Amino acid sequence: MSTLAHTMMTAARSADSGLAGPGGLDRYPYAEAPAADRGMSAWDATDPELGRVGRRSAGSRGRGLHGQLVQQLGQMIVSGDLGADRPLVPEEIGQRFEVSRTVVRESLRVLEAKGLVSARPNVGTRVRPVSDWNLLDPDIIEWRAFGPQRDDQRRELSELRWTIEPLAARLAAGHGRDDVQQRLSDMVEIMGHAMAQGDALTFSRADAEFHSLLIQVAGNRMLEHLSGIVSAALQVSGGPLTGCERPNEASLVQHGRIVDGLATGDGTAAEAAVRQLLTIHPEVERVVPAPREH
């Protein structure tokens, strides 16, 4: 086993199983609470435990109170517990979640940057409609993937990957990036060792890095900008429609064929291997995204 493979597998096994790798998405259990009654206080229908942000374990993205509050409010907005045009009063949020006004203010700024809320003079801060959300934001991808919209989110991610990755593989072939080529080969090796040891966590981390690198080496900056979306899709897969659902020999073989196609400059072979990889889902009937009626 290479030094890189050993290091990565050791790090994965020693990490908290509830966390993704550095820079990846954390996995959170998602409580599906019923939508808040419009006649009730904005927070009356939520889980009482959500109000004690400061007392919860420090696992929410490792950002302390600020990160935890962003996580809680983001989930509530995406789930529909805080519906469109709902006013968000900083004082109420601070009291409900037991955090300072500074924490509330900074959290709302993050949510505003994601398109989830808007703040206007004489109007205050309000929840924005879904049409305004940045649906390509990794956090929003995660919140949707573990919320009531999980099926739609995973289907949409699968369709997006089907569009992005085959093209990236074709463009990446023959670029002569020896360093990236070696890194891709290393990821395949790591996945092979992880599969042999039944280490799904290491396999998924190497898989996510493989696909992110594949897009980055395509030489298209707009595609490269989407590499984080693919990583998010793999991290929140939780089911066969959005990733290499679990370690298996067929997916490992296709990863190897992608590397071979890139090394020989055979864009057609690399593209075909990616399409085959995204189609290997024996546990589900619909293996390829199909056109939908509108």
Short mmCIF file of C-alpha atoms in Angstrom, two decimals:
data_model
loop_
_atom_site.label_atom_id
_atom_site.label_comp_id
_atom_site.label_asym_id
_atom_site.label_seq_id
_atom_site.Cartn_x
_atom_site.Cartn_y
_atom_site.Cartn_z
CA MET A 1 0.00 0.00 0.00
CA SER A 2 1.34 3.46 -0.84
CA THR A 3 2.14 5.97 1.91
CA LEU A 4 -0.71 8.19 0.69
CA ALA A 5 -3.21 5.33 0.84
CA HIS A 6 -2.09 4.33 4.34
CA THR A 7 -2.27 7.91 5.61
CA MET A 8 -5.70 8.54 4.15
CA MET A 9 -7.18 5.29 5.46
CA THR A 10 -5.71 5.84 8.93
CA ALA A 11 -7.09 9.38 9.05
CA ALA A 12 -10.52 8.23 7.97
CA ARG A 13 -10.70 5.47 10.57
CA SER A 14 -9.60 7.80 13.36
CA ALA A 15 -12.11 10.50 12.40
CA ASP A 16 -15.57 10.76 13.86
CA SER A 17 -17.77 8.62 11.61
CA GLY A 18 -20.30 11.42 11.55
CA LEU A 19 -17.96 13.80 9.81
CA ALA A 20 -16.77 14.01 6.24
CA GLY A 21 -13.17 14.68 5.33
CA PRO A 22 -11.45 18.06 5.47
CA GLY A 23 -13.35 20.49 3.32
CA GLY A 24 -16.20 18.02 2.86
CA LEU A 25 -19.75 18.13 4.08
CA ASP A 26 -20.63 17.01 7.57
CA ARG A 27 -23.51 14.56 7.80
CA TYR A 28 -26.33 15.53 10.11
CA PRO A 29 -29.47 13.64 11.10
CA TYR A 30 -32.38 15.65 9.81
CA ALA A 31 -35.46 16.00 11.98
CA GLU A 32 -38.54 16.47 9.84
CA ALA A 33 -40.74 18.71 11.94
CA PRO A 34 -44.20 19.70 10.73
CA ALA A 35 -44.43 23.13 9.15
CA ALA A 36 -45.04 25.91 11.63
CA ASP A 37 -48.56 27.17 11.98
CA ARG A 38 -48.78 30.70 10.58
CA GLY A 39 -50.70 31.79 13.65
CA MET A 40 -47.98 30.65 16.02
CA SER A 41 -44.73 32.28 16.99
CA ALA A 42 -42.05 31.64 14.41
CA TRP A 43 -40.29 29.23 16.74
CA ASP A 44 -43.18 27.51 18.55
CA ALA A 45 -43.35 24.53 16.18
CA THR A 46 -39.64 23.74 16.22
CA ASP A 47 -37.79 21.17 18.26
CA PRO A 48 -37.07 22.63 21.74
CA GLU A 49 -33.57 21.19 21.57
CA LEU A 50 -32.79 23.46 18.63
CA GLY A 51 -33.05 26.40 20.98
CA ARG A 52 -30.05 25.36 23.00
CA VAL A 53 -27.44 25.96 20.34
CA GLY A 54 -24.71 26.75 22.83
CA ARG A 55 -25.20 23.45 24.64
CA ARG A 56 -25.10 21.18 21.63
CA SER A 57 -21.98 19.23 20.73
CA ALA A 58 -19.42 21.22 18.78
CA GLY A 59 -19.86 19.15 15.63
CA SER A 60 -21.71 21.61 13.43
CA ARG A 61 -18.99 22.28 10.87
CA GLY A 62 -16.54 23.13 13.62
CA ARG A 63 -17.58 26.79 13.57
CA GLY A 64 -18.94 27.14 17.08
CA LEU A 65 -22.17 29.01 17.77
CA HIS A 66 -22.13 30.88 14.48
CA GLY A 67 -21.87 27.73 12.37
CA GLN A 68 -24.46 25.91 14.44
CA LEU A 69 -26.99 28.73 14.13
CA VAL A 70 -26.46 28.93 10.36
CA GLN A 71 -27.04 25.17 10.25
CA GLN A 72 -30.22 25.31 12.33
CA LEU A 73 -31.80 28.27 10.55
CA GLY A 74 -30.77 26.97 7.14
CA GLN A 75 -32.42 23.62 7.79
CA MET A 76 -35.58 25.29 9.07
CA ILE A 77 -35.86 27.51 5.99
CA VAL A 78 -35.14 24.75 3.48
CA SER A 79 -37.55 22.34 5.19
CA GLY A 80 -40.34 24.92 5.06
CA ASP A 81 -40.61 25.38 8.82
CA LEU A 82 -39.78 29.03 8.14
CA GLY A 83 -41.70 29.75 4.97
CA ALA A 84 -41.20 32.42 2.32
CA ASP A 85 -41.67 36.00 3.48
CA ARG A 86 -41.52 34.96 7.14
CA PRO A 87 -39.98 37.82 9.15
CA LEU A 88 -36.85 36.92 11.10
CA VAL A 89 -36.46 39.19 14.12
CA PRO A 90 -32.89 39.08 15.46
CA GLU A 91 -34.02 39.60 19.05
CA GLU A 92 -36.41 36.64 18.84
CA ILE A 93 -33.75 34.43 17.26
CA GLY A 94 -31.22 35.38 19.96
CA GLN A 95 -33.66 34.54 22.73
CA ARG A 96 -34.87 31.32 21.13
CA PHE A 97 -31.40 29.95 20.38
CA GLU A 98 -29.67 31.53 23.39
CA VAL A 99 -26.98 33.31 21.39
CA SER A 100 -25.72 36.88 21.21
CA ARG A 101 -26.91 39.53 18.75
CA THR A 102 -23.49 39.40 17.09
CA VAL A 103 -23.87 35.67 16.40
CA VAL A 104 -27.38 36.23 15.04
CA ARG A 105 -26.27 39.11 12.82
CA GLU A 106 -23.34 37.20 11.32
CA SER A 107 -25.47 34.09 10.78
CA LEU A 108 -28.14 36.05 8.93
CA ARG A 109 -25.45 37.57 6.71
CA VAL A 110 -24.30 34.08 5.72
CA LEU A 111 -27.87 33.04 4.95
CA GLU A 112 -28.38 36.23 2.93
CA ALA A 113 -25.30 35.41 0.84
CA LYS A 114 -26.87 32.03 0.08
CA GLY A 115 -30.06 33.71 -1.09
CA LEU A 116 -32.17 32.28 1.74
CA VAL A 117 -33.04 35.60 3.38
CA SER A 118 -33.06 39.27 2.47
CA ALA A 119 -32.55 42.30 4.67
CA ARG A 120 -33.99 45.68 3.67
CA PRO A 121 -34.33 48.98 5.53
CA ASN A 122 -37.75 49.52 7.10
CA VAL A 123 -38.70 45.95 6.17
CA GLY A 124 -36.29 43.85 8.18
CA THR A 125 -35.03 40.37 7.42
CA ARG A 126 -37.39 37.96 5.67
CA VAL A 127 -37.16 34.48 4.22
CA ARG A 128 -36.87 34.49 0.42
CA PRO A 129 -38.73 32.15 -1.95
CA VAL A 130 -37.04 29.04 -3.33
CA SER A 131 -36.57 30.73 -6.70
CA ASP A 132 -34.05 33.10 -5.06
CA TRP A 133 -31.96 30.44 -3.32
CA ASN A 134 -28.48 29.57 -4.54
CA LEU A 135 -29.30 25.92 -5.17
CA LEU A 136 -25.68 25.19 -6.13
CA ASP A 137 -24.43 26.16 -2.68
CA PRO A 138 -23.02 23.03 -0.95
CA ASP A 139 -24.81 23.83 2.32
CA ILE A 140 -28.18 24.17 0.59
CA ILE A 141 -27.50 20.96 -1.32
CA GLU A 142 -26.94 19.21 2.01
CA TRP A 143 -29.98 20.71 3.72
CA ARG A 144 -32.22 19.73 0.81
CA ALA A 145 -30.68 16.25 0.60
CA PHE A 146 -31.52 15.48 4.22
CA GLY A 147 -34.85 17.29 4.33
CA PRO A 148 -38.32 16.79 2.91
CA GLN A 149 -36.99 17.52 -0.60
CA ARG A 150 -34.43 14.70 -0.43
CA ASP A 151 -35.78 12.75 -3.41
CA ASP A 152 -35.88 15.78 -5.70
CA GLN A 153 -32.43 16.92 -4.58
CA ARG A 154 -30.78 13.56 -5.18
CA ARG A 155 -32.45 13.16 -8.56
CA GLU A 156 -31.37 16.65 -9.63
CA LEU A 157 -27.81 16.00 -8.47
CA SER A 158 -27.73 12.75 -10.42
CA GLU A 159 -28.91 14.49 -13.58
CA LEU A 160 -26.41 17.29 -13.11
CA ARG A 161 -23.53 14.83 -12.70
CA TRP A 162 -24.66 12.96 -15.81
CA THR A 163 -24.28 16.24 -17.70
CA ILE A 164 -21.01 17.47 -16.17
CA GLU A 165 -18.69 14.53 -15.62
CA PRO A 166 -18.65 12.77 -19.01
CA LEU A 167 -17.81 16.10 -20.65
CA ALA A 168 -15.09 16.77 -18.06
CA ALA A 169 -13.51 13.37 -18.75
CA ARG A 170 -13.46 14.00 -22.51
CA LEU A 171 -11.84 17.42 -22.04
CA ALA A 172 -9.33 16.14 -19.47
CA ALA A 173 -7.93 13.41 -21.72
CA GLY A 174 -4.45 14.14 -22.98
CA HIS A 175 -3.80 17.24 -20.93
CA GLY A 176 -0.50 15.79 -19.75
CA ARG A 177 -0.92 16.76 -16.11
CA ASP A 178 1.32 14.13 -14.60
CA ASP A 179 0.73 15.33 -11.04
CA VAL A 180 -3.06 15.08 -11.37
CA GLN A 181 -2.78 11.78 -13.25
CA GLN A 182 -0.77 10.35 -10.37
CA ARG A 183 -3.25 11.68 -7.84
CA LEU A 184 -6.16 10.07 -9.69
CA SER A 185 -4.27 6.78 -9.74
CA ASP A 186 -3.61 7.13 -6.01
CA MET A 187 -7.33 7.59 -5.37
CA VAL A 188 -8.13 4.40 -7.28
CA GLU A 189 -5.52 2.56 -5.22
CA ILE A 190 -6.98 3.93 -2.00
CA MET A 191 -10.48 2.90 -3.04
CA GLY A 192 -9.23 -0.61 -3.80
CA HIS A 193 -7.59 -1.01 -0.39
CA ALA A 194 -10.60 0.50 1.36
CA MET A 195 -12.96 -1.86 -0.43
CA ALA A 196 -10.84 -4.85 0.57
CA GLN A 197 -11.00 -3.77 4.21
CA GLY A 198 -14.68 -2.84 4.17
CA ASP A 199 -13.79 0.79 4.91
CA ALA A 200 -16.67 2.68 3.31
CA LEU A 201 -15.64 6.03 4.80
CA THR A 202 -12.19 6.01 3.21
CA PHE A 203 -13.66 4.76 -0.05
CA SER A 204 -16.16 7.63 -0.18
CA ARG A 205 -13.50 10.25 0.58
CA ALA A 206 -11.20 8.97 -2.13
CA ASP A 207 -14.16 8.74 -4.51
CA ALA A 208 -15.11 12.37 -3.82
CA GLU A 209 -11.55 13.57 -4.42
CA PHE A 210 -11.30 11.53 -7.62
CA HIS A 211 -14.37 13.12 -9.17
CA SER A 212 -13.41 16.61 -8.00
CA LEU A 213 -9.96 16.24 -9.58
CA LEU A 214 -11.49 14.92 -12.79
CA ILE A 215 -13.48 18.12 -13.23
CA GLN A 216 -10.61 20.37 -12.20
CA VAL A 217 -8.25 18.88 -14.80
CA ALA A 218 -10.74 19.41 -17.63
CA GLY A 219 -9.21 22.81 -18.35
CA ASN A 220 -12.56 24.62 -18.27
CA ARG A 221 -12.84 27.16 -15.48
CA MET A 222 -16.62 27.17 -15.51
CA LEU A 223 -16.68 23.41 -15.14
CA GLU A 224 -14.02 23.64 -12.45
CA HIS A 225 -16.32 25.93 -10.52
CA LEU A 226 -18.80 23.06 -10.36
CA SER A 227 -16.36 20.57 -8.79
CA GLY A 228 -17.61 21.46 -5.32
CA ILE A 229 -21.14 20.53 -6.37
CA VAL A 230 -20.04 17.06 -7.41
CA SER A 231 -18.19 16.63 -4.11
CA ALA A 232 -21.32 17.70 -2.27
CA ALA A 233 -23.39 15.25 -4.30
CA LEU A 234 -21.09 12.38 -3.33
CA GLN A 235 -21.02 13.38 0.33
CA VAL A 236 -24.81 13.53 0.67
CA SER A 237 -25.55 10.58 -1.60
CA GLY A 238 -27.07 8.34 1.04
CA GLY A 239 -28.60 6.37 -1.83
CA PRO A 240 -27.68 4.98 -5.21
CA LEU A 241 -28.82 7.82 -7.45
CA THR A 242 -26.02 10.30 -6.79
CA GLY A 243 -22.78 8.47 -6.23
CA CYS A 244 -20.87 5.25 -6.24
CA GLU A 245 -23.36 4.13 -3.66
CA ARG A 246 -21.06 1.69 -1.89
CA PRO A 247 -17.70 0.07 -2.57
CA ASN A 248 -18.00 -2.54 -5.31
CA GLU A 249 -15.72 -4.09 -7.89
CA ALA A 250 -17.65 -2.75 -10.89
CA SER A 251 -17.26 0.88 -9.83
CA LEU A 252 -13.58 0.36 -9.05
CA VAL A 253 -13.00 -1.07 -12.54
CA GLN A 254 -14.66 1.93 -14.19
CA HIS A 255 -12.57 4.35 -12.14
CA GLY A 256 -9.48 2.55 -13.42
CA ARG A 257 -10.70 2.80 -17.01
CA ILE A 258 -11.21 6.53 -16.60
CA VAL A 259 -7.59 6.88 -15.47
CA ASP A 260 -6.39 4.77 -18.40
CA GLY A 261 -8.37 6.87 -20.87
CA LEU A 262 -6.91 10.08 -19.50
CA ALA A 263 -3.37 8.70 -19.55
CA THR A 264 -3.59 7.65 -23.21
CA GLY A 265 -5.43 10.78 -24.34
CA ASP A 266 -8.47 8.72 -25.32
CA GLY A 267 -11.29 11.12 -24.49
CA THR A 268 -13.94 8.84 -25.95
CA ALA A 269 -12.89 5.96 -23.69
CA ALA A 270 -12.69 8.19 -20.63
CA GLU A 271 -16.13 9.63 -21.32
CA ALA A 272 -17.62 6.17 -21.89
CA ALA A 273 -16.13 4.93 -18.60
CA VAL A 274 -17.70 7.82 -16.69
CA ARG A 275 -21.10 7.16 -18.25
CA GLN A 276 -20.80 3.49 -17.40
CA LEU A 277 -19.79 4.37 -13.84
CA LEU A 278 -22.81 6.63 -13.39
CA THR A 279 -25.04 3.85 -14.72
CA ILE A 280 -23.89 1.06 -12.39
CA HIS A 281 -26.69 0.95 -9.83
CA PRO A 282 -27.99 -2.64 -9.58
CA GLU A 283 -30.22 -1.87 -6.60
CA VAL A 284 -32.50 0.52 -8.52
CA GLU A 285 -34.53 0.19 -11.68
CA ARG A 286 -33.96 3.66 -13.06
CA VAL A 287 -30.21 3.69 -13.59
CA VAL A 288 -30.03 6.61 -16.03
CA PRO A 289 -31.82 9.94 -15.53
CA ALA A 290 -34.87 9.88 -17.79
CA PRO A 291 -36.74 12.79 -19.42
CA ARG A 292 -39.64 14.05 -17.32
CA GLU A 293 -43.01 15.31 -18.45
CA HIS A 294 -43.64 18.96 -17.70
#
